[in-house]
Structures are given as structure tokens and as C-alpha cells.
Short mmCIF file of C-alpha atoms and ligand atoms in Angstrom, two decimals:
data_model
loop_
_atom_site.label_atom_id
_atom_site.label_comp_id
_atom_site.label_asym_id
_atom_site.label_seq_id
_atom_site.Cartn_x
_atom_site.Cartn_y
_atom_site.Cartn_z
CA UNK G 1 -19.20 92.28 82.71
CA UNK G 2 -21.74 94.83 82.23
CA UNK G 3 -24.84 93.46 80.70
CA UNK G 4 -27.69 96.29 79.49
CA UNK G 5 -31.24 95.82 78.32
CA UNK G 6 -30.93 98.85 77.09
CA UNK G 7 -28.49 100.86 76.02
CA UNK G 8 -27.45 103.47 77.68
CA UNK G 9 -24.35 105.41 77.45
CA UNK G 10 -22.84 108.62 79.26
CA UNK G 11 -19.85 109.66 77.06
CA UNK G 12 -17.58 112.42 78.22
CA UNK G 13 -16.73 115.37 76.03
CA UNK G 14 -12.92 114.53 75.88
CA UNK G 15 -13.62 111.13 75.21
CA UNK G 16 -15.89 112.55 72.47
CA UNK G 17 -13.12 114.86 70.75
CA UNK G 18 -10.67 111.82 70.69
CA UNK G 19 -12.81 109.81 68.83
CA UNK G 20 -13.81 112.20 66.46
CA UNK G 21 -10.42 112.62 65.16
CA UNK G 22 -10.09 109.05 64.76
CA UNK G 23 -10.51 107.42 61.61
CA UNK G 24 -13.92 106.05 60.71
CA UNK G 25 -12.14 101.94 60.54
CA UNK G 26 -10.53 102.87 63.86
CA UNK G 27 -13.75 104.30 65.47
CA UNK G 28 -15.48 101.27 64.38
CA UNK G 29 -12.44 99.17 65.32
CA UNK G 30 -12.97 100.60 68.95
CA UNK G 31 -16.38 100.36 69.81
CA UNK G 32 -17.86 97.42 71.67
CA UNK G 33 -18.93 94.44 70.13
CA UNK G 34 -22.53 94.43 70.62
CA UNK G 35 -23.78 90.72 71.40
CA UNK G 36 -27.77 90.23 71.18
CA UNK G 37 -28.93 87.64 73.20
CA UNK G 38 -33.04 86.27 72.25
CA UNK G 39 -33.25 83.30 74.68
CA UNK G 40 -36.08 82.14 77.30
CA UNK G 41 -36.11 83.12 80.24
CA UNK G 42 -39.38 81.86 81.26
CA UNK G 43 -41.59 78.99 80.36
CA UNK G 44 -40.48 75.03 79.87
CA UNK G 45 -37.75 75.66 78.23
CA UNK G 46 -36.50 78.61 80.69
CA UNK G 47 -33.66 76.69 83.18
CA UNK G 48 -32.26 76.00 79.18
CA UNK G 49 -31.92 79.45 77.98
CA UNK G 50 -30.33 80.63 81.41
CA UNK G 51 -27.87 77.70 81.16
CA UNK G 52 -26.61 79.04 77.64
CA UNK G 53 -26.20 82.69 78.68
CA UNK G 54 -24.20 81.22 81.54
CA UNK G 55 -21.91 79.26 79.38
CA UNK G 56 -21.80 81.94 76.98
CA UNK G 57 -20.54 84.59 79.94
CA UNK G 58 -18.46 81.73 81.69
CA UNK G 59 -16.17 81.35 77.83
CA UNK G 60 -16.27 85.42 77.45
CA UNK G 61 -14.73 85.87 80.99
CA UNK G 62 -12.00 83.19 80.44
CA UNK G 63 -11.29 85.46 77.60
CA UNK G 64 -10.99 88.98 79.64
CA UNK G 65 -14.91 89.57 78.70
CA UNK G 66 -13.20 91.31 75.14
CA UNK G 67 -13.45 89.45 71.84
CA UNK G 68 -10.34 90.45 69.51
CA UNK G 69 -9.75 92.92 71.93
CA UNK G 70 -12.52 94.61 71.66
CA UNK G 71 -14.79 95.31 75.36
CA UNK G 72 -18.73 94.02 74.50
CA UNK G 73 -22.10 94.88 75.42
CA UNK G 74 -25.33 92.88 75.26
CA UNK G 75 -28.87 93.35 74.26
CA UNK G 76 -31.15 90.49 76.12
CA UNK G 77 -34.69 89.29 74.83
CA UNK G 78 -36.69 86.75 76.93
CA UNK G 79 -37.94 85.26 73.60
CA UNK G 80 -41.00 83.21 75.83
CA UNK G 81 -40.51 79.93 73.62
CA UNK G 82 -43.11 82.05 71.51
CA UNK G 83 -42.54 81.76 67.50
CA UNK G 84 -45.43 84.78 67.41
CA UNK G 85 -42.95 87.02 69.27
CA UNK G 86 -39.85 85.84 67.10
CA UNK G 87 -39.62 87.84 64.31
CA UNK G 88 -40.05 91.36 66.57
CA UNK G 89 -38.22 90.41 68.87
CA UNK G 90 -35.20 89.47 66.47
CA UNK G 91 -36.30 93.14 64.12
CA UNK G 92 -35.81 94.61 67.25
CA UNK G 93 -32.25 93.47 68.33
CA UNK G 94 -31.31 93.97 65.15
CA UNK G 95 -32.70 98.03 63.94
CA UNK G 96 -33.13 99.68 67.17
CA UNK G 97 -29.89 97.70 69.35
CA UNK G 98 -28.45 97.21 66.16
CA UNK G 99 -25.75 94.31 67.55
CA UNK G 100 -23.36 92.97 65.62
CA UNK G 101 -24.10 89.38 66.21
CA UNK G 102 -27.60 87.51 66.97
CA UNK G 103 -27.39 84.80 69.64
CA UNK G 104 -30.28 82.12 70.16
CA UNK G 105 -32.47 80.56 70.59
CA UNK G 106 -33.79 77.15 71.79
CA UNK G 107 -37.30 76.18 70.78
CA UNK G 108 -36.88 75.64 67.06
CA UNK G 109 -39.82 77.48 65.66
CA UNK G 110 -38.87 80.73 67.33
CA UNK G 111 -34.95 79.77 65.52
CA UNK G 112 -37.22 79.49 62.27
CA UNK G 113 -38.35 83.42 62.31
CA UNK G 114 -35.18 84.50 63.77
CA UNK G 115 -33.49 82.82 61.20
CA UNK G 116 -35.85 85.10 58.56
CA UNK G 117 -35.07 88.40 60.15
CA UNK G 118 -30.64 87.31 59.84
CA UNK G 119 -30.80 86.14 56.00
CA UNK G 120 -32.93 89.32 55.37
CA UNK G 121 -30.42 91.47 57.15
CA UNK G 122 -27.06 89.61 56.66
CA UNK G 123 -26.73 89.73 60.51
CA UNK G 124 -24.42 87.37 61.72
CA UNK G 125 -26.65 84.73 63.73
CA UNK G 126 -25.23 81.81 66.02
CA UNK G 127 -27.54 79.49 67.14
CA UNK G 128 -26.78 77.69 70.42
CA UNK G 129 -29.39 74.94 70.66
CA UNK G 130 -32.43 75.30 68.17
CA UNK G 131 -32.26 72.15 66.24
CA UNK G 132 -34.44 72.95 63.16
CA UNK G 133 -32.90 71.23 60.40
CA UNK G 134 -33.91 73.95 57.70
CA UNK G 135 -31.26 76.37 59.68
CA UNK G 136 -28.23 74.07 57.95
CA UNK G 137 -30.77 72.17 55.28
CA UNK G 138 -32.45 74.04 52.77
CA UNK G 139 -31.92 77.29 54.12
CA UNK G 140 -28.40 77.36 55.63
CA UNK G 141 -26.55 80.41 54.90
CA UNK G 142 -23.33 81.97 54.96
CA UNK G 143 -24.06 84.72 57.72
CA UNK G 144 -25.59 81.49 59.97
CA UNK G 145 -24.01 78.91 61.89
CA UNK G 146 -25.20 76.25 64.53
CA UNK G 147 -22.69 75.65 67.81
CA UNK G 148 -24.68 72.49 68.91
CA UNK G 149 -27.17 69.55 66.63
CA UNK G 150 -29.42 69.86 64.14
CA UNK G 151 -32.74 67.68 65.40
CA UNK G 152 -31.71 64.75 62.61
CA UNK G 153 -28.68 64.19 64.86
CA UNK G 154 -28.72 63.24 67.99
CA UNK G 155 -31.65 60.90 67.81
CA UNK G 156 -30.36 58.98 64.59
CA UNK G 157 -28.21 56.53 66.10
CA UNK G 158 -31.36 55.58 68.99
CA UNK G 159 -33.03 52.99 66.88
CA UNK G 160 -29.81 50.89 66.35
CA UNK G 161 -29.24 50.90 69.93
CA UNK G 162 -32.97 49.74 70.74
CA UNK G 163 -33.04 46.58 67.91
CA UNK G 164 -29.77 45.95 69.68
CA UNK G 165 -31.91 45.34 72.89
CA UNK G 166 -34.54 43.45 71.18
CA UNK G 167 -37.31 46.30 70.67
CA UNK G 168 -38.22 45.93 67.36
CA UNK G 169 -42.00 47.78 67.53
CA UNK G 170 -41.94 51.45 69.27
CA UNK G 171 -44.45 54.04 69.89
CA UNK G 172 -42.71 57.43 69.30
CA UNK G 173 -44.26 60.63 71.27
CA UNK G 174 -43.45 63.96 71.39
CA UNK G 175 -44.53 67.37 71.06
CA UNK G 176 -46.06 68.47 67.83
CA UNK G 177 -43.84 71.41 66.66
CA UNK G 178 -40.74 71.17 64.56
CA UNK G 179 -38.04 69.57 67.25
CA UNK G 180 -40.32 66.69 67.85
CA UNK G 181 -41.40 66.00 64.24
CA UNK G 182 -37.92 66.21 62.94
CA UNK G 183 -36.82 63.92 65.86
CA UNK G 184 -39.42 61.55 64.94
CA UNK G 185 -38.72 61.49 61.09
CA UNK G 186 -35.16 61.04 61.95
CA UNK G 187 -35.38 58.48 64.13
CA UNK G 188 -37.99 56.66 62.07
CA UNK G 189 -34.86 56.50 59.33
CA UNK G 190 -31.93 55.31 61.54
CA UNK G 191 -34.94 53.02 63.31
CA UNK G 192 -36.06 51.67 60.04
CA UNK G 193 -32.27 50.96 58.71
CA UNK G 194 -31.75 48.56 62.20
CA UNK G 195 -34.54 46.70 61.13
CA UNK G 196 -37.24 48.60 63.78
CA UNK G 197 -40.79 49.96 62.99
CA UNK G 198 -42.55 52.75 64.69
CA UNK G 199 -46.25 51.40 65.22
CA UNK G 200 -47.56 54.21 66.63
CA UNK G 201 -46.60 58.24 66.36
CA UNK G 202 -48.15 60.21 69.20
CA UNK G 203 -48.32 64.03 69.80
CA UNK G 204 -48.98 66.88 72.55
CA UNK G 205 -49.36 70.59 71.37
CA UNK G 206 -45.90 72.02 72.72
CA UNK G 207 -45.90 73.35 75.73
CA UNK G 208 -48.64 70.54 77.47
CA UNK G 209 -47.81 67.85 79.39
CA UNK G 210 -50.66 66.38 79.77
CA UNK G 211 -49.93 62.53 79.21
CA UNK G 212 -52.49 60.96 80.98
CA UNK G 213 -54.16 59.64 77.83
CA UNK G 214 -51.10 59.27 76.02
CA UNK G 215 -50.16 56.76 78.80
CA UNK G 216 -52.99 54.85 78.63
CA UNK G 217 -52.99 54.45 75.04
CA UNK G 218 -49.31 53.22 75.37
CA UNK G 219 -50.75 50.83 77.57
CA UNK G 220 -53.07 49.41 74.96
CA UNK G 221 -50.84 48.79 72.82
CA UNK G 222 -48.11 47.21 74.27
CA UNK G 223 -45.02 48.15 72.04
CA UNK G 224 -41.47 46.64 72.62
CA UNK G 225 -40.55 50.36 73.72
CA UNK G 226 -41.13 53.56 73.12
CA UNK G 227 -38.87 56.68 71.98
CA UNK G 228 -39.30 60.15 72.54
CA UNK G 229 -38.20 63.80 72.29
CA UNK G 230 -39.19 65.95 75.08
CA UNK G 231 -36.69 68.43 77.03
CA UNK G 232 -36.85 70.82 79.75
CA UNK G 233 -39.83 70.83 81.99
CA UNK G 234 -42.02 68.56 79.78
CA UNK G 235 -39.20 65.79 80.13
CA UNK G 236 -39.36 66.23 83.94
CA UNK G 237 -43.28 65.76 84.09
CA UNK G 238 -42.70 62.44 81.57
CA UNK G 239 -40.51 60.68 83.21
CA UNK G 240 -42.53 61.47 86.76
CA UNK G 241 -46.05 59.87 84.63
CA UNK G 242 -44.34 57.18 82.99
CA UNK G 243 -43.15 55.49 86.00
CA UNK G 244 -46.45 56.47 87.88
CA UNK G 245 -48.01 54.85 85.51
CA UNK G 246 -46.32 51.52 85.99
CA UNK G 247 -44.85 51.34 82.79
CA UNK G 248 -40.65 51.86 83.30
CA UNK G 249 -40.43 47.93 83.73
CA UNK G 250 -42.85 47.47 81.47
CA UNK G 251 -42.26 48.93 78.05
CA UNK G 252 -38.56 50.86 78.34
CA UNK G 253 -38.37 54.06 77.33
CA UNK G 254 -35.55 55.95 75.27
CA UNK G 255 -34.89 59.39 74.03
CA UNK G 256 -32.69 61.49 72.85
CA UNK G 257 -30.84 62.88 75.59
CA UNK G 258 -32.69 66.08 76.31
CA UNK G 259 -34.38 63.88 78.25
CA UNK G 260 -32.33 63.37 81.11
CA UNK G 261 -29.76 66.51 80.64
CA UNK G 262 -30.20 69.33 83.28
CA UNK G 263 -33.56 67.59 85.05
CA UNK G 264 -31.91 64.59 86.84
CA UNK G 265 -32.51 66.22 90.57
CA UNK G 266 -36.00 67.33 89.67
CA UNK G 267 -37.27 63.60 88.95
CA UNK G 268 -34.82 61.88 91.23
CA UNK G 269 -34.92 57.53 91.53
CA UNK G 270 -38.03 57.77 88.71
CA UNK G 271 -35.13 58.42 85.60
CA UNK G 272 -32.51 55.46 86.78
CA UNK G 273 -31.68 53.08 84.04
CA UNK G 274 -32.64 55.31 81.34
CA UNK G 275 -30.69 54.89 77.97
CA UNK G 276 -30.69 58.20 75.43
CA UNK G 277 -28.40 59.60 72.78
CA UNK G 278 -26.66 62.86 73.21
CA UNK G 279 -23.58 64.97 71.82
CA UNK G 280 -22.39 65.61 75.46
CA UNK G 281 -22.93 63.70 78.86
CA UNK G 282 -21.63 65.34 82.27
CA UNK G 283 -19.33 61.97 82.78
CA UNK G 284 -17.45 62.30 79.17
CA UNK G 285 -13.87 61.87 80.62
CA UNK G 286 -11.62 64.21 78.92
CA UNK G 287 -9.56 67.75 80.69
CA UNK G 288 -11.68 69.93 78.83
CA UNK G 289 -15.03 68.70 80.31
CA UNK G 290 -13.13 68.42 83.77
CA UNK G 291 -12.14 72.17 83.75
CA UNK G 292 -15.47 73.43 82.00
CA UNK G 293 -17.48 71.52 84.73
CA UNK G 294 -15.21 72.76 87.61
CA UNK G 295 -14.88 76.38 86.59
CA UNK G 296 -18.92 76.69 85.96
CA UNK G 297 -19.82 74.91 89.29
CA UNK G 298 -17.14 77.63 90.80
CA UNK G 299 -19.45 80.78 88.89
CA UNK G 300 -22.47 79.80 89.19
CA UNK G 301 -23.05 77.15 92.00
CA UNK G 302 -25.07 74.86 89.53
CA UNK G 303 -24.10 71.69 87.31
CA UNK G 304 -23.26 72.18 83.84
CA UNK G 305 -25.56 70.38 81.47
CA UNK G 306 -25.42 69.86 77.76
CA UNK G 307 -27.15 73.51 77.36
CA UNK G 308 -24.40 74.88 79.29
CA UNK G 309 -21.98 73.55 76.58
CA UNK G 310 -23.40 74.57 74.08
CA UNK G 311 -23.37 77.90 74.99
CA UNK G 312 -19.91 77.99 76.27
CA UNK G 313 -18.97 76.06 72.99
CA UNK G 314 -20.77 79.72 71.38
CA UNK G 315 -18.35 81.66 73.39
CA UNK G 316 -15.46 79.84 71.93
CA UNK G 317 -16.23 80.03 68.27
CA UNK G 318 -16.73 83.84 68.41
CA UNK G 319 -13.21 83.87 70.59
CA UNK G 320 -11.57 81.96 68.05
CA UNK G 321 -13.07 84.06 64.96
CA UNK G 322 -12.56 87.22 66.08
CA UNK G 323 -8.82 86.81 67.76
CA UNK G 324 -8.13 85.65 63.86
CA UNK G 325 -9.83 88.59 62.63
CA UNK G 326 -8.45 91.05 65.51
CA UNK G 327 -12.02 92.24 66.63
CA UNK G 328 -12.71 93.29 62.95
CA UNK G 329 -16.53 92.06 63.30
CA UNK G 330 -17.71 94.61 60.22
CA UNK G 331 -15.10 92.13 57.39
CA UNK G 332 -17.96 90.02 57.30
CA UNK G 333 -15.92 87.80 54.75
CA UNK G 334 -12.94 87.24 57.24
CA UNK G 335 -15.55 86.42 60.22
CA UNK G 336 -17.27 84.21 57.80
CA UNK G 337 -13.94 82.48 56.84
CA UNK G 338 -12.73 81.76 60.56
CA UNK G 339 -15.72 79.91 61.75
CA UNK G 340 -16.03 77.87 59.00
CA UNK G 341 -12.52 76.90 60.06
CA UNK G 342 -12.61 76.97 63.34
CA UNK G 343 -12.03 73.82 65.23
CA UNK G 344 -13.87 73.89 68.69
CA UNK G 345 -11.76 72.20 71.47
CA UNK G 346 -15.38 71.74 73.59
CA UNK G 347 -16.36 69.23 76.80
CA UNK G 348 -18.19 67.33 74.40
CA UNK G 349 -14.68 66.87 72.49
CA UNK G 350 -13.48 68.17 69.60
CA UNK G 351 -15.55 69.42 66.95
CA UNK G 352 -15.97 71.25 63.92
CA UNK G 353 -18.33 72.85 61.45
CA UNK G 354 -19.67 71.05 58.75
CA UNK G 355 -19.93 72.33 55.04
CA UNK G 356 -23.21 73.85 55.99
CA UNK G 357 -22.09 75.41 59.49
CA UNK G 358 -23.74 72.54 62.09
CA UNK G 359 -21.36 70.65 64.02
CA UNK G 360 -19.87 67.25 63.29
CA UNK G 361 -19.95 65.68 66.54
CA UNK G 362 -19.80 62.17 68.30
CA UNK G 363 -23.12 61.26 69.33
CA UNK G 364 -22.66 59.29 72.80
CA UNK G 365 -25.23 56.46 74.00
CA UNK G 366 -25.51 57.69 78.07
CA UNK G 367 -27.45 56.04 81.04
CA UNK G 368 -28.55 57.49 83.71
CA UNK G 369 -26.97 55.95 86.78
CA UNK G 370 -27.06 57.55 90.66
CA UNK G 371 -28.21 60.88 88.89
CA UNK G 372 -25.68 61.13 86.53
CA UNK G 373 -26.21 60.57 82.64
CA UNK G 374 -22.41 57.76 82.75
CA UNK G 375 -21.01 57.74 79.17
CA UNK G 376 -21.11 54.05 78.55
CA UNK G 377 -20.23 54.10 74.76
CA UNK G 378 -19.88 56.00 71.20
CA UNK G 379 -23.23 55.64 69.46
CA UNK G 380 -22.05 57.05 66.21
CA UNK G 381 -18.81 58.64 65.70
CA UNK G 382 -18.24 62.09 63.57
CA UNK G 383 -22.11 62.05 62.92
CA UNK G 384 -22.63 64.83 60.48
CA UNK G 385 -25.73 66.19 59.42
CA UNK G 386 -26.50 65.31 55.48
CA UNK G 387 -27.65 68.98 55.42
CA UNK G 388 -29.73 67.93 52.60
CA UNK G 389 -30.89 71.22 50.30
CA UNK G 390 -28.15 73.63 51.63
CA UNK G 391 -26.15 74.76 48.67
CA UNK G 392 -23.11 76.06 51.05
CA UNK G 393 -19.57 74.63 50.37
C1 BEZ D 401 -35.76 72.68 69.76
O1 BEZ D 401 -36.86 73.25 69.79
O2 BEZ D 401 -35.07 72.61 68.73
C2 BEZ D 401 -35.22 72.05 71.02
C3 BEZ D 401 -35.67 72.47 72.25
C4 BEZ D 401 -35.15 71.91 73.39
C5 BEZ D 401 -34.15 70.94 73.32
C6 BEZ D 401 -33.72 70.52 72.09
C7 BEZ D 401 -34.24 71.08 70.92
#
């Protein structure tokens, strides 16, 4: 597969007559798909936005690298984790490349101003991890669909499991941007509901990891646990302070499963016997997973991780939509129809799109045993988002 930052295209003269006399529906019918990718590539969250584009690619290729027949080209942004950058960079892909579909991103506030420049535009825009819960909430749209959680999800069903274990008072910390404070309020409902109370709410400006202070202070004051959101590099630098910091036997500490998904070899023995909440865990015993796992390992010489899925899980909803609509990406209305229809046979299992285009998902309670997040049971089953203030469906 040929991927451009640019394009760039030498077209021969015969090749120019031909499609001259074609049709204008048949040109259009003909020309590539053009896929724009707005992802990090550098920063915490970059080992996540490279894991995407390689599930993306790894579904494309099991598909011939066409979708509906149709051969594809891609536009790629390193979007920094930088909301700033977001709305140019998304203007960009979509004026001057002009692609038919907008792909990304992860960090939630950059999803926010992307999601601006595709309900302006009518762009079709896929997003394979942000979790902002405005992008299938209040301002879900038809022209926008999720292919992994919204932030309410995969955190909800954490505080039943922790009053389960006796830890009744938590300290919640996270980064102060929209990901953590969603996956604070969340948890703070399902947490409340078990009968739990968060005593303390504590925040880092996102990227820092600075937790020295943060440490101490959970130190102080001695809650039954504490929960968290962190992913990517800030939940490698966590886990490494926490237990440096004495406090793993201590006061236990949860998540949701970002953090322990794709950073197990970087913090080694320090992350055993953590317990989180996640739509996917490497162990989840099914073929699909089993093939998905083997045939990325095979491309790209790393482990899959729940980032990986979701981006491969991408790749399969645009397969699926545009075989049904045989590459016709310009009938918007057709497009628009298959997704919401589609039913994604993914490693996490099977899933499908909810009313307001997020997933409805098993959310799976994992612990991390000999650097592997082990499945050990169904923390909520079919968990779908309550998308409240989205008018869709
Ligand atoms: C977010 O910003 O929505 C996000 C980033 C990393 C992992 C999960 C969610």
C-alpha cells in the first residue's frame, strides 16, 4: 500500500483520454478512496496513534488494500496531542487533500475541534479512540461515528468492582482535560450507585507526570484505594511512582484499562496484580482475537493492544460499509445507512453501533498477571453509552 503525505500524481495521457470519456458517476466511481489519517505520532500518546494506523492498514490489507473495490490513498497528520493544532490540521485534510473520510484521533480535545471542522463540512469522520462523550452526546451526528468507547464507558462498571473488594473511600486522579474529567464524573456515578464515595479528586495539566506531590498527598490521606485515568506514557511513569512510593500494598490502585494496555514491558514486575476495566484485553479467548493477534504480531513484530483494535475494528466498519455500498463513498445516505447497521465481528467480540454511532460493547474486569492484562470476568455486559443530548435515532 502506497501511503502519501502529499499527493502526488503522474497520470499518463491515455489514461487521461479514457477517463475523460467516462461518465462523471463512473469517474468518481473509479478514483481512489482518499482516507485522511490526523493521529499522533509523537508525544505521550504517540506508541497509541501508531498502533491504530497499524490496525487500520493490517484490516485494509486483509481486504486487498481496496474498499468496495475501489484502490485508496492516504493523507497523514501527526496531530501532536495538540487541540491548538486541531482544527487546521483537520481544515487542511479536508480543503486542500480533500479525502473522503476523516480518521482520528486519540486525545479527546483535539477529537473536540476535529469533530467542528466534520459537522461543518459533512465529512464523514470515524473516530478510533477519542473518548469525548459530546462526539455521541450532545453533539453526535449523522456524518460521525465512534469504532471504540466513549470516556463514560469503560470506567463505569470500576466502582462496583472496588465496593466489591471493600474500598468504599477513593481518591480519583487524573489529568485535567476532557478524558480524565469525564472518567472521573463517570466513575463518580457507577462509584456512588455501589455505595462508594470519592474523598478526594486530584489533577495534573495533561501532558505532566509529575506525581511526586500527588503521591504524597495520597499518602496523607489514606483512602481505601484510589482510581484513575491515565494512558500512554503518563500511565507508564504512574505506575513506576506509585510503587516507588511504597504505596501498591498500601492503598490499591485501579483504572480503567488504559492503564495497563500497550505499557506492560515498559513498567515490568511494578504493574502485577493490577485490576482495571476495559472493552478488550490481549487474553479475551475467542478465534477472532487469536487470528487478529497472530496476523499483527506476523506484520509488524509488536503485540496488539486495545489501540490496535480499535483501529483494526475502523478498518472493518469502512470494509463492511462500503462492500454494501460497492465503493459508492459520494451516496452519503447509503454509507450512512450501512454503518449504522453494521455489526463488527472484532477481538474484543461482537459489537455494534448504538443509536448515536458509539459502540455497545462488553466492558471486561482484567488483571494484570506475568505481563499480560488475563480476562478474569465480564464487568458489565452490552454497556451502552446513555448518549444523553444526542437527538440521532
Ligand atoms: C482521550 O483523550 O479520549 C483518551 C486518550 C487516551 C486513551 C483513552 C482516551
Amino acid at each position: 500500500m502506497k501511503i502519501q503525505g502529499r499527493r502526488e500524481f503522474m497520470i499518463g495521457a491515455g489514461a487521461l483520454a479514457t477517463a475523460a470519456l467516462l461518465p462523471a458517476a463512473a469517474r468518481a466511481q473509479s478514483a481512489k478512496i482518499r482516507l485522511g489519517l490526523m493521529l499522533p505520532f509523537t508525544g505521550t500518546f504517540a506508541q497509541l496513534g501508531v498502533a491504530i494506523e497499524n490496525g487500520l492498514n493490517l484490516a485494509l490489507a486483509e481486504n486487498g488494500d481496496r474498499l468496495g473495490g475501489r484502490e485508496l490513498e492516504f493523507f497523514r497528520v501527526d496531530d501532536e496531542s495538540e487541540p491548538s493544532k486541531a482544527t487546521d490540521n483537520a481544515n487542511r485534510l479536508i480543503t486542500r487533500d480533500k479525502v473522503d473520510v476523516l480518521i482520528g484521533t486519540v486525545h479527546s480535545g483535539v477529537a473536540m475541534g476535529m469533530l467542528r471542522v466534520a459537522r461543518e463540512n459533512g465529512t464523514l469522520m470515524l473516530i478510533p479512540n477519542a473518548g469525548a462523550d459530546a462526539a455521541t452526546g450532545p453533539l453526535c451526528s449523522p456524518n460521525v461515528f465512534r469504532t471504540s468507547f466513549s470516556n463514560w464507558q469503560p470506567v463505569h462498571p470500576l466502582g462496583k468492582v472496588m465496593v466489591e473488594r471493600g474500598h468504599k473511600k477513593a481518591v480519583f486522579i487524573t489529568w485535567k482535560y476532557a478524558a480524565g474529567e469525564e472518567s472521573l464524573a463517570s466513575f463518580k456515578e457507577g462509584y456512588a450507585k455501589a455505595g462508594g464515595s470519592v474523598v478526594k479528586e486530584l489533577f495534573l495539566p495533561f501532558p505532566s507526570v509529575e506525581f511526586q506531590a500527588l503521591l504524597t498527598e495520597i499518602a496523607a490521606i489514606k483512602p481505601d484505594a484510589v482510581a484513575c485515568f491515565f494512558a500512554g506514557g503518563g500511565a507508564v511513569k504512574l505506575i513506576k511512582d506509585y510503587a516507588a512510593a511504597g504505596l501498591m500494598d498500601k492503598i490499591p490502585l485501579y483504572g480503567s484499562g488504559f492503564l495497563t494496555d500497550g505499557i506492560l514491558p515498559a513498567v515490568g514486575k511494578a504493574a502485577e496484580g493490577l485490576l482495571t476495566t476495559l472493552h478488550y484485553a490481549e487474553s479475551l479467548d475467542n478465534p477472532k482475537n487469536k487470528a487478529f493477534r497472530a496476523a499483527y504480531e506476523k506484520k509488524f513484530k509488536l503485540n496488539a493492544d486495545v489501540y490496535a483494535v480499535q483501529g483494526y475494528d475502523t478498518g472493518l466498519l469502512l470494509v463492511q460499509a462500503l462492500e454494501k455500498v460497492k465503493g459508492d463513498i459520494g451516496n452519503r445516505k447509503a454509507v450512512i445507512a450501512a454503518m449504522e447497521s453494521a455489526v463488527i465481528d472484532s477481538p474484543r467480540g461482537q459489537w455494534k453501533m448504538s443509536r448515536a454511532h458509539n459502540p455497545i460493547q462488553d466492558i471486561y474486569l482484567r488483571r494484570v498477571e506475568n505481563g499480560d492484562n488475563k480476562v478474569i470476568g465480564v464487568a458489565w455486559k452490552a454497556l451502552e453509552d446513555p448518549a444523553r443530548g444526542c437527538k440521532l435515532g
